[in-house]
Structure formats: structure tokens, C-alpha cells
PDB file of C-alpha atoms in Angstrom:
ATOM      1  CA  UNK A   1     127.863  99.369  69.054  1.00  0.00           C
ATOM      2  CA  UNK A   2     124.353  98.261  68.839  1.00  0.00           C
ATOM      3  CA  UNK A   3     124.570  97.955  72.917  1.00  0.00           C
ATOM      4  CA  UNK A   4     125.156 101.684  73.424  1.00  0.00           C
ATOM      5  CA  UNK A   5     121.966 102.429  71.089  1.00  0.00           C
ATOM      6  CA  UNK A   6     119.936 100.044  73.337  1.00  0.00           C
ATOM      7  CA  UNK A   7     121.314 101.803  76.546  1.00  0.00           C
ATOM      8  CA  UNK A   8     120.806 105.445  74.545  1.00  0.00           C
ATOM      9  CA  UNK A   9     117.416 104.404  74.177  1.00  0.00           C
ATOM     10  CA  UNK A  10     116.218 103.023  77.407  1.00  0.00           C
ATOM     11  CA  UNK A  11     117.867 106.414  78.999  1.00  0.00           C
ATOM     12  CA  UNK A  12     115.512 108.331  76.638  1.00  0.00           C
ATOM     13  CA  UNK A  13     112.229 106.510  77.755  1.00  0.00           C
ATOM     14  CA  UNK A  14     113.036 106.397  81.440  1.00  0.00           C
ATOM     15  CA  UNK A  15     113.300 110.520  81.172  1.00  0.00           C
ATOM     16  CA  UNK A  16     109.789 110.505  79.439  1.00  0.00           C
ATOM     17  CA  UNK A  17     108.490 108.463  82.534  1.00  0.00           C
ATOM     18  CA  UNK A  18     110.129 110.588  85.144  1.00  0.00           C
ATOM     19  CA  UNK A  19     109.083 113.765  83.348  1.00  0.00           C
ATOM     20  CA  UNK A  20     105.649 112.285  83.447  1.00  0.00           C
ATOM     21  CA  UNK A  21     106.060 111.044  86.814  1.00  0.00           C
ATOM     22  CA  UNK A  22     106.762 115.118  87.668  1.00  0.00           C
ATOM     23  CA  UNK A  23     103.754 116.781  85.744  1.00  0.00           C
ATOM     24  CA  UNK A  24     101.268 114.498  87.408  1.00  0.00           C
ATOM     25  CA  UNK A  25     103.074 115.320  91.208  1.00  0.00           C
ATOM     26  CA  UNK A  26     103.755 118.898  90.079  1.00  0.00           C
ATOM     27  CA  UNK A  27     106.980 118.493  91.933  1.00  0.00           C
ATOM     28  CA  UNK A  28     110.692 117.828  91.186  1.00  0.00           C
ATOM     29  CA  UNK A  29     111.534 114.187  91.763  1.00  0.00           C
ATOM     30  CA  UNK A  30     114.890 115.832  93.829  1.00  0.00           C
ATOM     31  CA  UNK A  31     112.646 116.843  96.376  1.00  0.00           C
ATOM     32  CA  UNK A  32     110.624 113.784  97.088  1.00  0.00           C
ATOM     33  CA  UNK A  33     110.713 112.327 100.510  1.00  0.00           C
ATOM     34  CA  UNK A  34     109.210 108.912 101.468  1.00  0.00           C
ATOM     35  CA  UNK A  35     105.439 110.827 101.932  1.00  0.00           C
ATOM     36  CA  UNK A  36     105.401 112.141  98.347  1.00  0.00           C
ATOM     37  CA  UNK A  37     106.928 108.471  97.089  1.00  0.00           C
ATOM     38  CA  UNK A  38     104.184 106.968  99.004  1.00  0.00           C
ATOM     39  CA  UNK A  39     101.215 109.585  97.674  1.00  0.00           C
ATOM     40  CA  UNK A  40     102.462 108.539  94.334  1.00  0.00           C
ATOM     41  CA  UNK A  41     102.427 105.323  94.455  1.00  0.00           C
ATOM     42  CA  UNK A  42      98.951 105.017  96.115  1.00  0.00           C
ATOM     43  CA  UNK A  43      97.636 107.115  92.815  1.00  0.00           C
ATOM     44  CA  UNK A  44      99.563 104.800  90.587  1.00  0.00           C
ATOM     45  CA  UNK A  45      98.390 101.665  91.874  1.00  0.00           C
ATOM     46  CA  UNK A  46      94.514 102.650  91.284  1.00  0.00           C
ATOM     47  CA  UNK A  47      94.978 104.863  88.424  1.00  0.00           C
ATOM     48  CA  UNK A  48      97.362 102.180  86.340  1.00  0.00           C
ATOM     49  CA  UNK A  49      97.705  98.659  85.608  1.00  0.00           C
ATOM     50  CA  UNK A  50      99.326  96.604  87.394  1.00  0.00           C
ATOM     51  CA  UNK A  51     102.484  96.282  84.476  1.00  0.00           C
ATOM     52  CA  UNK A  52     102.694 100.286  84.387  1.00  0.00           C
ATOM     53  CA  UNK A  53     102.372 100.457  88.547  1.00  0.00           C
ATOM     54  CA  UNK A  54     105.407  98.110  88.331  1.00  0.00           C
ATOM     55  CA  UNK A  55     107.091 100.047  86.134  1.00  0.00           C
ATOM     56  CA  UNK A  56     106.621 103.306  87.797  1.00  0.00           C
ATOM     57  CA  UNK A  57     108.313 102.046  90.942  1.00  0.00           C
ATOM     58  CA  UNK A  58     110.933 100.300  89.054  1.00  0.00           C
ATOM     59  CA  UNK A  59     111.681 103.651  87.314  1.00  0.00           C
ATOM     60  CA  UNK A  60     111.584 105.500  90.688  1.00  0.00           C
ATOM     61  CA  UNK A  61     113.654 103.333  92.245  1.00  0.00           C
ATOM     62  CA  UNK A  62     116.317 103.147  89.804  1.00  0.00           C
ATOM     63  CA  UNK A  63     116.392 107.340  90.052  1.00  0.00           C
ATOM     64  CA  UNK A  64     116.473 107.211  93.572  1.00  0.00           C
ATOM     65  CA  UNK A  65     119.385 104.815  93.499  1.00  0.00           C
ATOM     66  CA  UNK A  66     121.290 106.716  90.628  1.00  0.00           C
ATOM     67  CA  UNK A  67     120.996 110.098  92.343  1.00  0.00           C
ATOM     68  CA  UNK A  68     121.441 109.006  95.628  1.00  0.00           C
ATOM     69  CA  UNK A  69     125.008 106.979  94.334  1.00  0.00           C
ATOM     70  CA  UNK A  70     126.189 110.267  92.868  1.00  0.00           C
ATOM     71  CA  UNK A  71     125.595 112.299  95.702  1.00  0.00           C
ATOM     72  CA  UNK A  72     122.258 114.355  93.990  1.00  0.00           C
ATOM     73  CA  UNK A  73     120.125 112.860  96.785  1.00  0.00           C
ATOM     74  CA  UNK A  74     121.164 112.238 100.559  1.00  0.00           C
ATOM     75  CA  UNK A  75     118.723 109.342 101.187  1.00  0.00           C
ATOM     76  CA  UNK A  76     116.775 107.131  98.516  1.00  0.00           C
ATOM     77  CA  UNK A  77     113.041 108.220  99.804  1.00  0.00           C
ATOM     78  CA  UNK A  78     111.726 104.330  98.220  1.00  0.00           C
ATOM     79  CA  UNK A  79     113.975 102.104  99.830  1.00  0.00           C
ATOM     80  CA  UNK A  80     111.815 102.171 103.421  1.00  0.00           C
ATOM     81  CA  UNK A  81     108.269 102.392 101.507  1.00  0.00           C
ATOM     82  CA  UNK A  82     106.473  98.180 101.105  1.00  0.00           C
ATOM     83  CA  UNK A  83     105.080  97.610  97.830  1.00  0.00           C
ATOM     84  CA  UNK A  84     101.633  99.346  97.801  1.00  0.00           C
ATOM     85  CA  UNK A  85      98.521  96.816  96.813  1.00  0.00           C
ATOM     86  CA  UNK A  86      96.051  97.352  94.781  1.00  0.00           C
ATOM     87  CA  UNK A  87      92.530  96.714  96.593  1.00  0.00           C
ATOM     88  CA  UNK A  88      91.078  93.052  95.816  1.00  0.00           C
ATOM     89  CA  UNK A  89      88.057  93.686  93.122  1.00  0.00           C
ATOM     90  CA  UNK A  90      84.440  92.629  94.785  1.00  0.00           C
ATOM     91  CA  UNK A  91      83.315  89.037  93.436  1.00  0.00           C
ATOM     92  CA  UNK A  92      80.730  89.224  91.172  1.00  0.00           C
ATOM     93  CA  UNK A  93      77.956  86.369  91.397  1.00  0.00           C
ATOM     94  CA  UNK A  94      76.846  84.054  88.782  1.00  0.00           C
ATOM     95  CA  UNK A  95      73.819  85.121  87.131  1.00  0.00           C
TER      96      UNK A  95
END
């Protein structure tokens, strides 16, 4: 029993994250196509750490996946995009 309330549980937080994932886009995730996945991601990357980047695409992806298994989607729009990087941060000298 104490399986299905972890499972319950996880379900409710990944919603949260695509809901939030859809006010910040202003779009419905079942319209996304491998542009929007990518505009998203490039945000995500400089506006979040590196953990909640991760997460974000992890979350996306297993969406994509899910809808895409159960017919919701025709094509998952992540599966093509690389991993985006987050730009190197400038050295700073020894004072």
C-alpha cells in the first residue's frame, strides 16, 4: 500500500511542474513541437540550476513519452533535441 501513496504522490508533483512548465510558455504542453521544447529549455538552463534544468527535461520527457505511448501525441517533440548547456561562467582572477 505504501507504494501506491509514493506513486500518488510523485503523479501530484510532476502535474505542479508541468502546470508550471505551461504558465511560463503560455502554451499547452500537447502542442509543443521540437522549437517550443528547445525555446524552453534554453530559458531553463539560464534561468534555473542546474538540478531543476535536469529536472525540467526529465519531467518533459517523461510527458512526452507517456502521451506519445497512449496515442495523445503523434511524435515525442524531445527525443531529437541534445541536452542544452549552460554557458561556462568567466574566470575570475586572484586578487
Amino acid at each position: 500500500m505504501g507504494g501506491d501513496v509514493a506513486g500518488i504522490e510523485e503523479i501530484k508533483v510532476e502535474k505542479v511542474w508541468l502546470r508550471r512548465i505551461e504558465r511560463e510558455t503560455g502554451e499547452s504542453l500537447a502542442t509543443f513541437d521540437e522549437d517550443d521544447v528547445i525555446e524552453y529549455l534554453r530559458m531553463s538552463v539560464m534561468r534555473y540550476s542546474r538540478t531543476t534544468h535536469r529536472t525540467n527535461r526529465n519531467i518533459l520527457g517523461t510527458f512526452f513519452s507517456w502521451a506519445q505511448q497512449w496515442d495523445h501525441i503523434d511524435h515525442d517533440p524531445l527525443r531529437r533535441v541534445p541536452p542544452a548547456r549552460r554557458p561556462e561562467p568567466e574566470p575570475k582572477p586572484f586578487s
